């Protein structure tokens, strides 16, 4: 068995003219399942709030979870992989009008791979404790 150490170098650009948005990771202990066993990707699962002292609180259905914010040792980034023209423009049609003669279509469509930073992840919200049920106690003297 041979192991080869390969150095791979790729260039990362800042996405657009704005600074990348900051995101965070939510870490929960246990399993999160829906009642009807459907997938939860892209679906609303609950509300995230913060107390006055900055403690994160997640409310899922009739349960509440208390967590804490932890700064990651090494930040993570989310990247978008793009195929861009080798001439450096952001469009495959780089300002050519219909009157100009297309000289070599292959040269025009040559692309290179580029990675753009979409967001930076510097912290995670950790929910370690078991969820507590939310119980609504009716007021005394309330006619209901």
mmCIF file of N, CA, C and O in Angstrom, residues 14-117:
data_model
loop_
_atom_site.group_PDB
_atom_site.id
_atom_site.type_symbol
_atom_site.label_atom_id
_atom_site.label_comp_id
_atom_site.label_asym_id
_atom_site.label_seq_id
_atom_site.Cartn_x
_atom_site.Cartn_y
_atom_site.Cartn_z
ATOM 1 N N UNK A 14 -14.329 36.179 -1.648
ATOM 2 C CA UNK A 14 -15.446 36.669 -0.866
ATOM 3 C C UNK A 14 -16.658 36.748 -1.777
ATOM 4 O O UNK A 14 -16.570 37.236 -2.896
ATOM 5 N N UNK A 15 -17.819 36.240 -1.319
ATOM 6 C CA UNK A 15 -19.021 36.227 -2.149
ATOM 7 C C UNK A 15 -19.611 37.619 -2.310
ATOM 8 O O UNK A 15 -20.055 38.225 -1.348
ATOM 9 N N UNK A 16 -19.611 38.144 -3.497
ATOM 10 C CA UNK A 16 -20.190 39.459 -3.769
ATOM 11 C C UNK A 16 -19.357 40.577 -3.174
ATOM 12 O O UNK A 16 -18.194 40.413 -2.836
ATOM 13 N N UNK A 17 -19.973 41.759 -3.024
ATOM 14 C CA UNK A 17 -19.271 42.916 -2.477
ATOM 15 C C UNK A 17 -19.507 43.097 -0.987
ATOM 16 O O UNK A 17 -18.938 43.975 -0.373
ATOM 17 N N UNK A 18 -20.362 42.263 -0.390
ATOM 18 C CA UNK A 18 -20.668 42.417 1.025
ATOM 19 C C UNK A 18 -19.858 41.424 1.848
ATOM 20 O O UNK A 18 -19.280 40.485 1.331
ATOM 21 N N UNK A 19 -19.823 41.649 3.153
ATOM 22 C CA UNK A 19 -19.136 40.712 4.032
ATOM 23 C C UNK A 19 -20.006 39.477 4.196
ATOM 24 O O UNK A 19 -21.236 39.565 4.187
ATOM 25 N N UNK A 20 -19.393 38.302 4.354
ATOM 26 C CA UNK A 20 -20.184 37.075 4.495
ATOM 27 C C UNK A 20 -21.027 37.119 5.762
ATOM 28 O O UNK A 20 -20.601 37.665 6.783
ATOM 29 N N UNK A 21 -22.221 36.549 5.681
ATOM 30 C CA UNK A 21 -23.079 36.534 6.851
ATOM 31 C C UNK A 21 -22.553 35.547 7.871
ATOM 32 O O UNK A 21 -21.877 34.591 7.526
ATOM 33 N N UNK A 22 -22.818 35.807 9.147
ATOM 34 C CA UNK A 22 -22.374 34.897 10.189
ATOM 35 C C UNK A 22 -23.518 33.962 10.544
ATOM 36 O O UNK A 22 -24.650 34.384 10.705
ATOM 37 N N UNK A 23 -23.211 32.692 10.653
ATOM 38 C CA UNK A 23 -24.191 31.679 11.016
ATOM 39 C C UNK A 23 -23.682 30.937 12.245
ATOM 40 O O UNK A 23 -22.550 31.147 12.670
ATOM 41 N N UNK A 24 -24.492 30.063 12.794
ATOM 42 C CA UNK A 24 -24.055 29.241 13.909
ATOM 43 C C UNK A 24 -24.630 27.849 13.759
ATOM 44 O O UNK A 24 -25.547 27.610 12.986
ATOM 45 N N UNK A 25 -24.058 26.914 14.482
ATOM 46 C CA UNK A 25 -24.479 25.523 14.468
ATOM 47 C C UNK A 25 -25.346 25.283 15.694
ATOM 48 O O UNK A 25 -25.061 25.800 16.770
ATOM 49 N N UNK A 26 -26.398 24.489 15.539
ATOM 50 C CA UNK A 26 -27.213 24.071 16.679
ATOM 51 C C UNK A 26 -26.907 22.607 16.945
ATOM 52 O O UNK A 26 -27.049 21.767 16.069
ATOM 53 N N UNK A 27 -26.454 22.324 18.160
ATOM 54 C CA UNK A 27 -26.121 20.956 18.553
ATOM 55 C C UNK A 27 -27.110 20.506 19.618
ATOM 56 O O UNK A 27 -27.272 21.163 20.641
ATOM 57 N N UNK A 28 -27.764 19.386 19.360
ATOM 58 C CA UNK A 28 -28.757 18.848 20.294
ATOM 59 C C UNK A 28 -28.399 17.409 20.624
ATOM 60 O O UNK A 28 -27.877 16.689 19.783
ATOM 61 N N UNK A 29 -28.697 16.987 21.838
ATOM 62 C CA UNK A 29 -28.486 15.608 22.252
ATOM 63 C C UNK A 29 -29.751 14.814 21.953
ATOM 64 O O UNK A 29 -30.851 15.306 22.156
ATOM 65 N N UNK A 30 -29.605 13.600 21.476
ATOM 66 C CA UNK A 30 -30.769 12.754 21.212
ATOM 67 C C UNK A 30 -31.257 12.879 19.791
ATOM 68 O O UNK A 30 -30.576 13.388 18.906
ATOM 69 N N UNK A 31 -32.474 12.409 19.571
ATOM 70 C CA UNK A 31 -33.085 12.391 18.244
ATOM 71 C C UNK A 31 -34.231 13.386 18.176
ATOM 72 O O UNK A 31 -34.931 13.615 19.157
ATOM 73 N N UNK A 32 -34.424 13.938 17.001
ATOM 74 C CA UNK A 32 -35.545 14.834 16.745
ATOM 75 C C UNK A 32 -36.381 14.191 15.650
ATOM 76 O O UNK A 32 -35.932 14.053 14.514
ATOM 77 N N UNK A 33 -37.573 13.755 16.001
ATOM 78 C CA UNK A 33 -38.438 13.056 15.053
ATOM 79 C C UNK A 33 -39.793 13.750 14.973
ATOM 80 O O UNK A 33 -40.276 14.298 15.957
ATOM 81 N N UNK A 34 -40.406 13.671 13.795
ATOM 82 C CA UNK A 34 -41.755 14.204 13.649
ATOM 83 C C UNK A 34 -42.764 13.110 14.009
ATOM 84 O O UNK A 34 -42.439 11.923 13.988
ATOM 85 N N UNK A 35 -43.982 13.505 14.334
ATOM 86 C CA UNK A 35 -45.015 12.535 14.711
ATOM 87 C C UNK A 35 -45.353 11.578 13.585
ATOM 88 O O UNK A 35 -45.592 10.405 13.785
ATOM 89 N N UNK A 36 -45.387 12.095 12.352
ATOM 90 C CA UNK A 36 -45.755 11.253 11.216
ATOM 91 C C UNK A 36 -44.533 10.715 10.474
ATOM 92 O O UNK A 36 -44.646 10.271 9.335
ATOM 93 N N UNK A 37 -43.358 10.752 11.108
ATOM 94 C CA UNK A 37 -42.107 10.161 10.590
ATOM 95 C C UNK A 37 -41.639 10.738 9.259
ATOM 96 O O UNK A 37 -40.927 10.075 8.519
ATOM 97 N N UNK A 38 -42.017 11.972 8.924
ATOM 98 C CA UNK A 38 -41.538 12.573 7.680
ATOM 99 C C UNK A 38 -40.212 13.281 7.932
ATOM 100 O O UNK A 38 -39.854 13.587 9.070
ATOM 101 N N UNK A 39 -39.473 13.533 6.858
ATOM 102 C CA UNK A 39 -38.177 14.180 6.958
ATOM 103 C C UNK A 39 -38.346 15.632 7.394
ATOM 104 O O UNK A 39 -39.307 16.300 7.014
ATOM 105 N N UNK A 40 -37.373 16.139 8.154
ATOM 106 C CA UNK A 40 -37.462 17.497 8.693
ATOM 107 C C UNK A 40 -36.624 18.516 7.930
ATOM 108 O O UNK A 40 -36.623 19.684 8.295
ATOM 109 N N UNK A 41 -35.918 18.099 6.885
ATOM 110 C CA UNK A 41 -35.080 19.030 6.142
ATOM 111 C C UNK A 41 -35.919 20.155 5.556
ATOM 112 O O UNK A 41 -36.920 19.911 4.902
ATOM 113 N N UNK A 42 -35.506 21.391 5.821
ATOM 114 C CA UNK A 42 -36.181 22.547 5.259
ATOM 115 C C UNK A 42 -37.508 22.889 5.905
ATOM 116 O O UNK A 42 -38.230 23.751 5.414
ATOM 117 N N UNK A 43 -37.852 22.230 6.997
ATOM 118 C CA UNK A 43 -39.137 22.479 7.656
ATOM 119 C C UNK A 43 -38.935 23.249 8.955
ATOM 120 O O UNK A 43 -37.893 23.169 9.592
ATOM 121 N N UNK A 44 -39.950 23.969 9.345
ATOM 122 C CA UNK A 44 -39.946 24.709 10.605
ATOM 123 C C UNK A 44 -40.062 23.712 11.753
ATOM 124 O O UNK A 44 -40.969 22.886 11.775
ATOM 125 N N UNK A 45 -39.121 23.770 12.699
ATOM 126 C CA UNK A 45 -39.200 22.837 13.829
ATOM 127 C C UNK A 45 -39.437 23.535 15.159
ATOM 128 O O UNK A 45 -39.844 22.894 16.117
ATOM 129 N N UNK A 46 -39.169 24.822 15.241
ATOM 130 C CA UNK A 46 -39.378 25.507 16.510
ATOM 131 C C UNK A 46 -38.872 26.935 16.469
ATOM 132 O O UNK A 46 -38.449 27.438 15.437
ATOM 133 N N UNK A 47 -38.927 27.573 17.640
ATOM 134 C CA UNK A 47 -38.508 28.970 17.781
ATOM 135 C C UNK A 47 -37.242 29.040 18.615
ATOM 136 O O UNK A 47 -37.090 28.318 19.605
ATOM 137 N N UNK A 48 -36.345 29.944 18.232
ATOM 138 C CA UNK A 48 -35.128 30.182 18.985
ATOM 139 C C UNK A 48 -35.214 31.578 19.581
ATOM 140 O O UNK A 48 -35.424 32.551 18.863
ATOM 141 N N UNK A 49 -35.060 31.657 20.896
ATOM 142 C CA UNK A 49 -35.101 32.935 21.610
ATOM 143 C C UNK A 49 -33.877 33.030 22.507
ATOM 144 O O UNK A 49 -33.189 32.036 22.745
ATOM 145 N N UNK A 50 -33.634 34.223 23.039
ATOM 146 C CA UNK A 50 -32.559 34.444 23.993
ATOM 147 C C UNK A 50 -33.127 35.136 25.224
ATOM 148 O O UNK A 50 -33.984 36.014 25.107
ATOM 149 N N UNK A 51 -32.630 34.762 26.413
ATOM 150 C CA UNK A 51 -33.027 35.452 27.638
ATOM 151 C C UNK A 51 -32.274 36.776 27.699
ATOM 152 O O UNK A 51 -31.401 37.048 26.873
ATOM 153 N N UNK A 52 -32.586 37.585 28.702
ATOM 154 C CA UNK A 52 -31.917 38.882 28.846
ATOM 155 C C UNK A 52 -30.419 38.729 29.080
ATOM 156 O O UNK A 52 -29.644 39.592 28.701
ATOM 157 N N UNK A 53 -30.012 37.617 29.694
ATOM 158 C CA UNK A 53 -28.581 37.401 29.929
ATOM 159 C C UNK A 53 -27.886 36.670 28.782
ATOM 160 O O UNK A 53 -26.708 36.350 28.870
ATOM 161 N N UNK A 54 -28.601 36.388 27.671
ATOM 162 C CA UNK A 54 -27.993 35.806 26.489
ATOM 163 C C UNK A 54 -28.070 34.292 26.390
ATOM 164 O O UNK A 54 -27.457 33.700 25.510
ATOM 165 N N UNK A 55 -28.816 33.645 27.285
ATOM 166 C CA UNK A 55 -28.970 32.189 27.233
ATOM 167 C C UNK A 55 -29.932 31.817 26.112
ATOM 168 O O UNK A 55 -31.049 32.310 26.066
ATOM 169 N N UNK A 56 -29.518 30.922 25.194
ATOM 170 C CA UNK A 56 -30.435 30.511 24.122
ATOM 171 C C UNK A 56 -31.517 29.567 24.641
ATOM 172 O O UNK A 56 -31.255 28.699 25.473
ATOM 173 N N UNK A 57 -32.740 29.763 24.161
ATOM 174 C CA UNK A 57 -33.892 28.925 24.525
ATOM 175 C C UNK A 57 -34.535 28.475 23.221
ATOM 176 O O UNK A 57 -34.828 29.302 22.356
ATOM 177 N N UNK A 58 -34.764 27.180 23.092
ATOM 178 C CA UNK A 58 -35.442 26.669 21.910
ATOM 179 C C UNK A 58 -36.773 26.073 22.340
ATOM 180 O O UNK A 58 -36.827 25.264 23.265
ATOM 181 N N UNK A 59 -37.837 26.481 21.654
ATOM 182 C CA UNK A 59 -39.174 25.962 21.924
ATOM 183 C C UNK A 59 -39.586 25.125 20.718
ATOM 184 O O UNK A 59 -39.674 25.624 19.601
ATOM 185 N N UNK A 60 -39.802 23.826 20.973
ATOM 186 C CA UNK A 60 -40.224 22.891 19.930
ATOM 187 C C UNK A 60 -41.534 22.270 20.396
ATOM 188 O O UNK A 60 -41.551 21.506 21.362
ATOM 189 N N UNK A 61 -42.617 22.619 19.708
ATOM 190 C CA UNK A 61 -43.931 22.102 20.108
ATOM 191 C C UNK A 61 -44.288 22.571 21.506
ATOM 192 O O UNK A 61 -44.297 23.769 21.788
ATOM 193 N N UNK A 62 -44.554 21.620 22.410
ATOM 194 C CA UNK A 62 -44.879 21.944 23.798
ATOM 195 C C UNK A 62 -43.709 21.651 24.727
ATOM 196 O O UNK A 62 -43.893 21.293 25.894
ATOM 197 N N UNK A 63 -42.484 21.791 24.203
ATOM 198 C CA UNK A 63 -41.284 21.537 24.995
ATOM 199 C C UNK A 63 -40.327 22.710 24.885
ATOM 200 O O UNK A 63 -40.289 23.397 23.868
ATOM 201 N N UNK A 64 -39.542 22.919 25.930
ATOM 202 C CA UNK A 64 -38.559 23.997 25.962
ATOM 203 C C UNK A 64 -37.200 23.410 26.301
ATOM 204 O O UNK A 64 -37.081 22.509 27.126
ATOM 205 N N UNK A 65 -36.181 23.913 25.621
ATOM 206 C CA UNK A 65 -34.805 23.477 25.866
ATOM 207 C C UNK A 65 -33.963 24.707 26.189
ATOM 208 O O UNK A 65 -34.100 25.748 25.538
ATOM 209 N N UNK A 66 -33.086 24.564 27.189
ATOM 210 C CA UNK A 66 -32.170 25.633 27.564
ATOM 211 C C UNK A 66 -30.774 25.239 27.117
ATOM 212 O O UNK A 66 -30.347 24.104 27.318
ATOM 213 N N UNK A 67 -30.058 26.166 26.505
ATOM 214 C CA UNK A 67 -28.727 25.859 25.989
ATOM 215 C C UNK A 67 -27.706 26.887 26.394
ATOM 216 O O UNK A 67 -27.947 27.736 27.260
ATOM 217 N N UNK A 68 -26.550 26.788 25.749
ATOM 218 C CA UNK A 68 -25.498 27.783 25.964
ATOM 219 C C UNK A 68 -24.756 27.996 24.659
ATOM 220 O O UNK A 68 -24.682 27.094 23.812
ATOM 221 N N UNK A 69 -24.206 29.179 24.477
ATOM 222 C CA UNK A 69 -23.440 29.520 23.286
ATOM 223 C C UNK A 69 -21.973 29.205 23.535
ATOM 224 O O UNK A 69 -21.424 29.562 24.581
ATOM 225 N N UNK A 70 -21.345 28.492 22.596
ATOM 226 C CA UNK A 70 -19.947 28.094 22.711
ATOM 227 C C UNK A 70 -19.206 28.596 21.475
ATOM 228 O O UNK A 70 -19.662 28.402 20.352
ATOM 229 N N UNK A 71 -18.059 29.245 21.695
ATOM 230 C CA UNK A 71 -17.232 29.715 20.579
ATOM 231 C C UNK A 71 -16.404 28.532 20.080
ATOM 232 O O UNK A 71 -15.784 27.818 20.866
ATOM 233 N N UNK A 72 -16.401 28.309 18.777
ATOM 234 C CA UNK A 72 -15.635 27.216 18.183
ATOM 235 C C UNK A 72 -14.142 27.513 18.241
ATOM 236 O O UNK A 72 -13.723 28.666 18.094
ATOM 237 N N UNK A 73 -13.334 26.477 18.458
ATOM 238 C CA UNK A 73 -11.878 26.650 18.471
ATOM 239 C C UNK A 73 -11.381 27.136 17.115
ATOM 240 O O UNK A 73 -10.533 28.018 17.038
ATOM 241 N N UNK A 74 -11.904 26.530 16.054
ATOM 242 C CA UNK A 74 -11.547 26.928 14.694
ATOM 243 C C UNK A 74 -12.834 27.264 13.953
ATOM 244 O O UNK A 74 -13.735 26.445 13.892
ATOM 245 N N UNK A 75 -12.943 28.465 13.384
ATOM 246 C CA UNK A 75 -14.155 28.810 12.641
ATOM 247 C C UNK A 75 -14.317 27.933 11.403
ATOM 248 O O UNK A 75 -13.350 27.430 10.845
ATOM 249 N N UNK A 76 -15.552 27.742 10.992
ATOM 250 C CA UNK A 76 -15.890 27.010 9.774
ATOM 251 C C UNK A 76 -16.445 27.996 8.760
ATOM 252 O O UNK A 76 -16.964 29.041 9.124
ATOM 253 N N UNK A 77 -16.346 27.651 7.481
ATOM 254 C CA UNK A 77 -16.950 28.476 6.437
ATOM 255 C C UNK A 77 -17.809 27.594 5.553
ATOM 256 O O UNK A 77 -17.553 26.401 5.401
ATOM 257 N N UNK A 78 -18.852 28.183 4.992
ATOM 258 C CA UNK A 78 -19.626 27.496 3.967
ATOM 259 C C UNK A 78 -19.214 28.108 2.632
ATOM 260 O O UNK A 78 -19.135 29.331 2.496
ATOM 261 N N UNK A 79 -18.932 27.240 1.678
ATOM 262 C CA UNK A 79 -18.447 27.675 0.376
ATOM 263 C C UNK A 79 -19.434 27.314 -0.710
ATOM 264 O O UNK A 79 -20.155 26.326 -0.606
ATOM 265 N N UNK A 80 -19.439 28.105 -1.777
ATOM 266 C CA UNK A 80 -20.218 27.807 -2.971
ATOM 267 C C UNK A 80 -19.223 27.554 -4.100
ATOM 268 O O UNK A 80 -18.336 28.357 -4.354
ATOM 269 N N UNK A 81 -19.374 26.410 -4.750
ATOM 270 C CA UNK A 81 -18.488 26.052 -5.856
ATOM 271 C C UNK A 81 -19.110 26.545 -7.159
ATOM 272 O O UNK A 81 -20.251 26.234 -7.462
ATOM 273 N N UNK A 82 -18.343 27.330 -7.918
ATOM 274 C CA UNK A 82 -18.836 27.916 -9.157
ATOM 275 C C UNK A 82 -17.894 27.594 -10.306
ATOM 276 O O UNK A 82 -16.694 27.443 -10.113
ATOM 277 N N UNK A 83 -18.455 27.522 -11.496
ATOM 278 C CA UNK A 83 -17.673 27.430 -12.728
ATOM 279 C C UNK A 83 -17.747 28.800 -13.390
ATOM 280 O O UNK A 83 -18.823 29.238 -13.774
ATOM 281 N N UNK A 84 -16.617 29.484 -13.501
ATOM 282 C CA UNK A 84 -16.587 30.828 -14.083
ATOM 283 C C UNK A 84 -15.674 30.829 -15.297
ATOM 284 O O UNK A 84 -14.770 29.994 -15.411
ATOM 285 N N UNK A 85 -15.883 31.760 -16.228
ATOM 286 C CA UNK A 85 -15.018 31.842 -17.410
ATOM 287 C C UNK A 85 -13.575 32.147 -17.009
ATOM 288 O O UNK A 85 -13.319 32.820 -16.022
ATOM 289 N N UNK A 86 -12.639 31.642 -17.791
ATOM 290 C CA UNK A 86 -11.219 31.868 -17.487
ATOM 291 C C UNK A 86 -10.804 33.312 -17.655
ATOM 292 O O UNK A 86 -9.805 33.742 -17.107
ATOM 293 N N UNK A 87 -11.584 34.099 -18.419
ATOM 294 C CA UNK A 87 -11.215 35.501 -18.618
ATOM 295 C C UNK A 87 -11.495 36.357 -17.387
ATOM 296 O O UNK A 87 -11.157 37.531 -17.356
ATOM 297 N N UNK A 88 -12.133 35.781 -16.364
ATOM 298 C CA UNK A 88 -12.340 36.504 -15.117
ATOM 299 C C UNK A 88 -13.680 37.181 -14.985
ATOM 300 O O UNK A 88 -14.023 37.677 -13.925
ATOM 301 N N UNK A 89 -14.485 37.236 -16.054
ATOM 302 C CA UNK A 89 -15.794 37.859 -15.932
ATOM 303 C C UNK A 89 -16.742 36.909 -15.218
ATOM 304 O O UNK A 89 -16.506 35.714 -15.142
ATOM 305 N N UNK A 90 -17.836 37.428 -14.667
ATOM 306 C CA UNK A 90 -18.797 36.600 -13.938
ATOM 307 C C UNK A 90 -19.842 35.977 -14.849
ATOM 308 O O UNK A 90 -20.670 35.220 -14.416
ATOM 309 N N UNK A 91 -19.831 36.282 -16.118
ATOM 310 C CA UNK A 91 -20.834 35.768 -17.041
ATOM 311 C C UNK A 91 -20.156 35.101 -18.222
ATOM 312 O O UNK A 91 -19.105 35.528 -18.672
ATOM 313 N N UNK A 92 -20.765 34.026 -18.722
ATOM 314 C CA UNK A 92 -20.215 33.382 -19.912
ATOM 315 C C UNK A 92 -20.380 34.254 -21.149
ATOM 316 O O UNK A 92 -19.646 34.137 -22.103
ATOM 317 N N UNK A 93 -21.358 35.143 -21.143
ATOM 318 C CA UNK A 93 -21.533 36.099 -22.241
ATOM 319 C C UNK A 93 -20.957 37.411 -21.740
ATOM 320 O O UNK A 93 -21.584 38.131 -20.982
ATOM 321 N N UNK A 94 -19.738 37.695 -22.122
ATOM 322 C CA UNK A 94 -19.023 38.831 -21.530
ATOM 323 C C UNK A 94 -19.123 40.080 -22.397
ATOM 324 O O UNK A 94 -18.147 40.526 -22.969
ATOM 325 N N UNK A 95 -20.304 40.609 -22.499
ATOM 326 C CA UNK A 95 -20.493 41.887 -23.149
ATOM 327 C C UNK A 95 -20.374 41.874 -24.660
ATOM 328 O O UNK A 95 -20.115 42.893 -25.267
ATOM 329 N N UNK A 96 -20.512 40.767 -25.298
ATOM 330 C CA UNK A 96 -20.441 40.719 -26.763
ATOM 331 C C UNK A 96 -21.805 41.073 -27.340
ATOM 332 O O UNK A 96 -22.817 40.617 -26.863
ATOM 333 N N UNK A 97 -21.812 41.878 -28.390
ATOM 334 C CA UNK A 97 -23.089 42.166 -29.032
ATOM 335 C C UNK A 97 -23.232 41.316 -30.282
ATOM 336 O O UNK A 97 -22.299 40.657 -30.719
ATOM 337 N N UNK A 98 -24.413 41.300 -30.850
ATOM 338 C CA UNK A 98 -24.720 40.431 -31.979
ATOM 339 C C UNK A 98 -23.928 40.754 -33.232
ATOM 340 O O UNK A 98 -23.790 39.910 -34.105
ATOM 341 N N UNK A 99 -23.400 41.969 -33.391
ATOM 342 C CA UNK A 99 -22.682 42.352 -34.599
ATOM 343 C C UNK A 99 -21.266 41.794 -34.628
ATOM 344 O O UNK A 99 -20.699 41.630 -35.691
ATOM 345 N N UNK A 100 -20.699 41.531 -33.453
ATOM 346 C CA UNK A 100 -19.325 41.038 -33.414
ATOM 347 C C UNK A 100 -19.276 39.582 -33.841
ATOM 348 O O UNK A 100 -20.171 38.803 -33.573
ATOM 349 N N UNK A 101 -18.222 39.257 -34.506
ATOM 350 C CA UNK A 101 -18.045 37.900 -34.992
ATOM 351 C C UNK A 101 -17.500 37.020 -33.863
ATOM 352 O O UNK A 101 -16.586 37.410 -33.152
ATOM 353 N N UNK A 102 -18.119 35.839 -33.677
ATOM 354 C CA UNK A 102 -17.611 34.918 -32.667
ATOM 355 C C UNK A 102 -16.438 34.181 -33.268
ATOM 356 O O UNK A 102 -16.594 33.402 -34.203
ATOM 357 N N UNK A 103 -15.255 34.432 -32.743
ATOM 358 C CA UNK A 103 -14.058 33.869 -33.354
ATOM 359 C C UNK A 103 -13.859 32.413 -32.939
ATOM 360 O O UNK A 103 -13.746 31.552 -33.790
ATOM 361 N N UNK A 104 -13.793 32.137 -31.671
ATOM 362 C CA UNK A 104 -13.543 30.764 -31.243
ATOM 363 C C UNK A 104 -14.431 30.467 -30.046
ATOM 364 O O UNK A 104 -14.185 30.941 -28.935
ATOM 365 N N UNK A 105 -15.452 29.689 -30.259
ATOM 366 C CA UNK A 105 -16.428 29.386 -29.222
ATOM 367 C C UNK A 105 -15.805 28.598 -28.077
ATOM 368 O O UNK A 105 -16.149 28.795 -26.923
ATOM 369 N N UNK A 106 -14.853 27.717 -28.399
ATOM 370 C CA UNK A 106 -14.220 26.912 -27.353
ATOM 371 C C UNK A 106 -13.449 27.779 -26.359
ATOM 372 O O UNK A 106 -13.471 27.532 -25.156
ATOM 373 N N UNK A 107 -12.744 28.795 -26.866
ATOM 374 C CA UNK A 107 -12.014 29.693 -25.966
ATOM 375 C C UNK A 107 -12.974 30.471 -25.080
ATOM 376 O O UNK A 107 -12.694 30.746 -23.917
ATOM 377 N N UNK A 108 -14.114 30.845 -25.631
ATOM 378 C CA UNK A 108 -15.102 31.631 -24.896
ATOM 379 C C UNK A 108 -15.712 30.833 -23.744
ATOM 380 O O UNK A 108 -16.023 31.375 -22.706
ATOM 381 N N UNK A 109 -15.883 29.521 -23.935
ATOM 382 C CA UNK A 109 -16.576 28.715 -22.938
ATOM 383 C C UNK A 109 -15.640 27.991 -21.981
ATOM 384 O O UNK A 109 -16.106 27.212 -21.170
ATOM 385 N N UNK A 110 -14.330 28.212 -22.044
ATOM 386 C CA UNK A 110 -13.420 27.588 -21.094
ATOM 387 C C UNK A 110 -13.683 28.166 -19.719
ATOM 388 O O UNK A 110 -13.794 29.376 -19.538
ATOM 389 N N UNK A 111 -13.792 27.272 -18.732
ATOM 390 C CA UNK A 111 -14.115 27.718 -17.381
ATOM 391 C C UNK A 111 -13.074 27.237 -16.386
ATOM 392 O O UNK A 111 -12.269 26.351 -16.685
ATOM 393 N N UNK A 112 -13.110 27.837 -15.226
ATOM 394 C CA UNK A 112 -12.275 27.401 -14.105
ATOM 395 C C UNK A 112 -13.178 27.299 -12.877
ATOM 396 O O UNK A 112 -14.251 27.897 -12.811
ATOM 397 N N UNK A 113 -12.747 26.510 -11.920
ATOM 398 C CA UNK A 113 -13.518 26.331 -10.692
ATOM 399 C C UNK A 113 -13.109 27.404 -9.696
ATOM 400 O O UNK A 113 -11.925 27.681 -9.515
ATOM 401 N N UNK A 114 -14.103 27.986 -9.053
ATOM 402 C CA UNK A 114 -13.869 29.044 -8.080
ATOM 403 C C UNK A 114 -14.764 28.785 -6.874
ATOM 404 O O UNK A 114 -15.875 28.290 -7.015
ATOM 405 N N UNK A 115 -14.293 29.091 -5.700
ATOM 406 C CA UNK A 115 -15.061 28.915 -4.472
ATOM 407 C C UNK A 115 -15.318 30.277 -3.851
ATOM 408 O O UNK A 115 -14.393 31.082 -3.731
ATOM 409 N N UNK A 116 -16.556 30.510 -3.464
ATOM 410 C CA UNK A 116 -16.909 31.791 -2.830
ATOM 411 C C UNK A 116 -17.448 31.534 -1.441
ATOM 412 O O UNK A 116 -18.251 30.635 -1.222
ATOM 413 N N UNK A 117 -17.019 32.360 -0.487
ATOM 414 C CA UNK A 117 -17.452 32.228 0.905
ATOM 415 C C UNK A 117 -18.880 32.737 1.029
ATOM 416 O O UNK A 117 -19.183 33.864 0.655
#
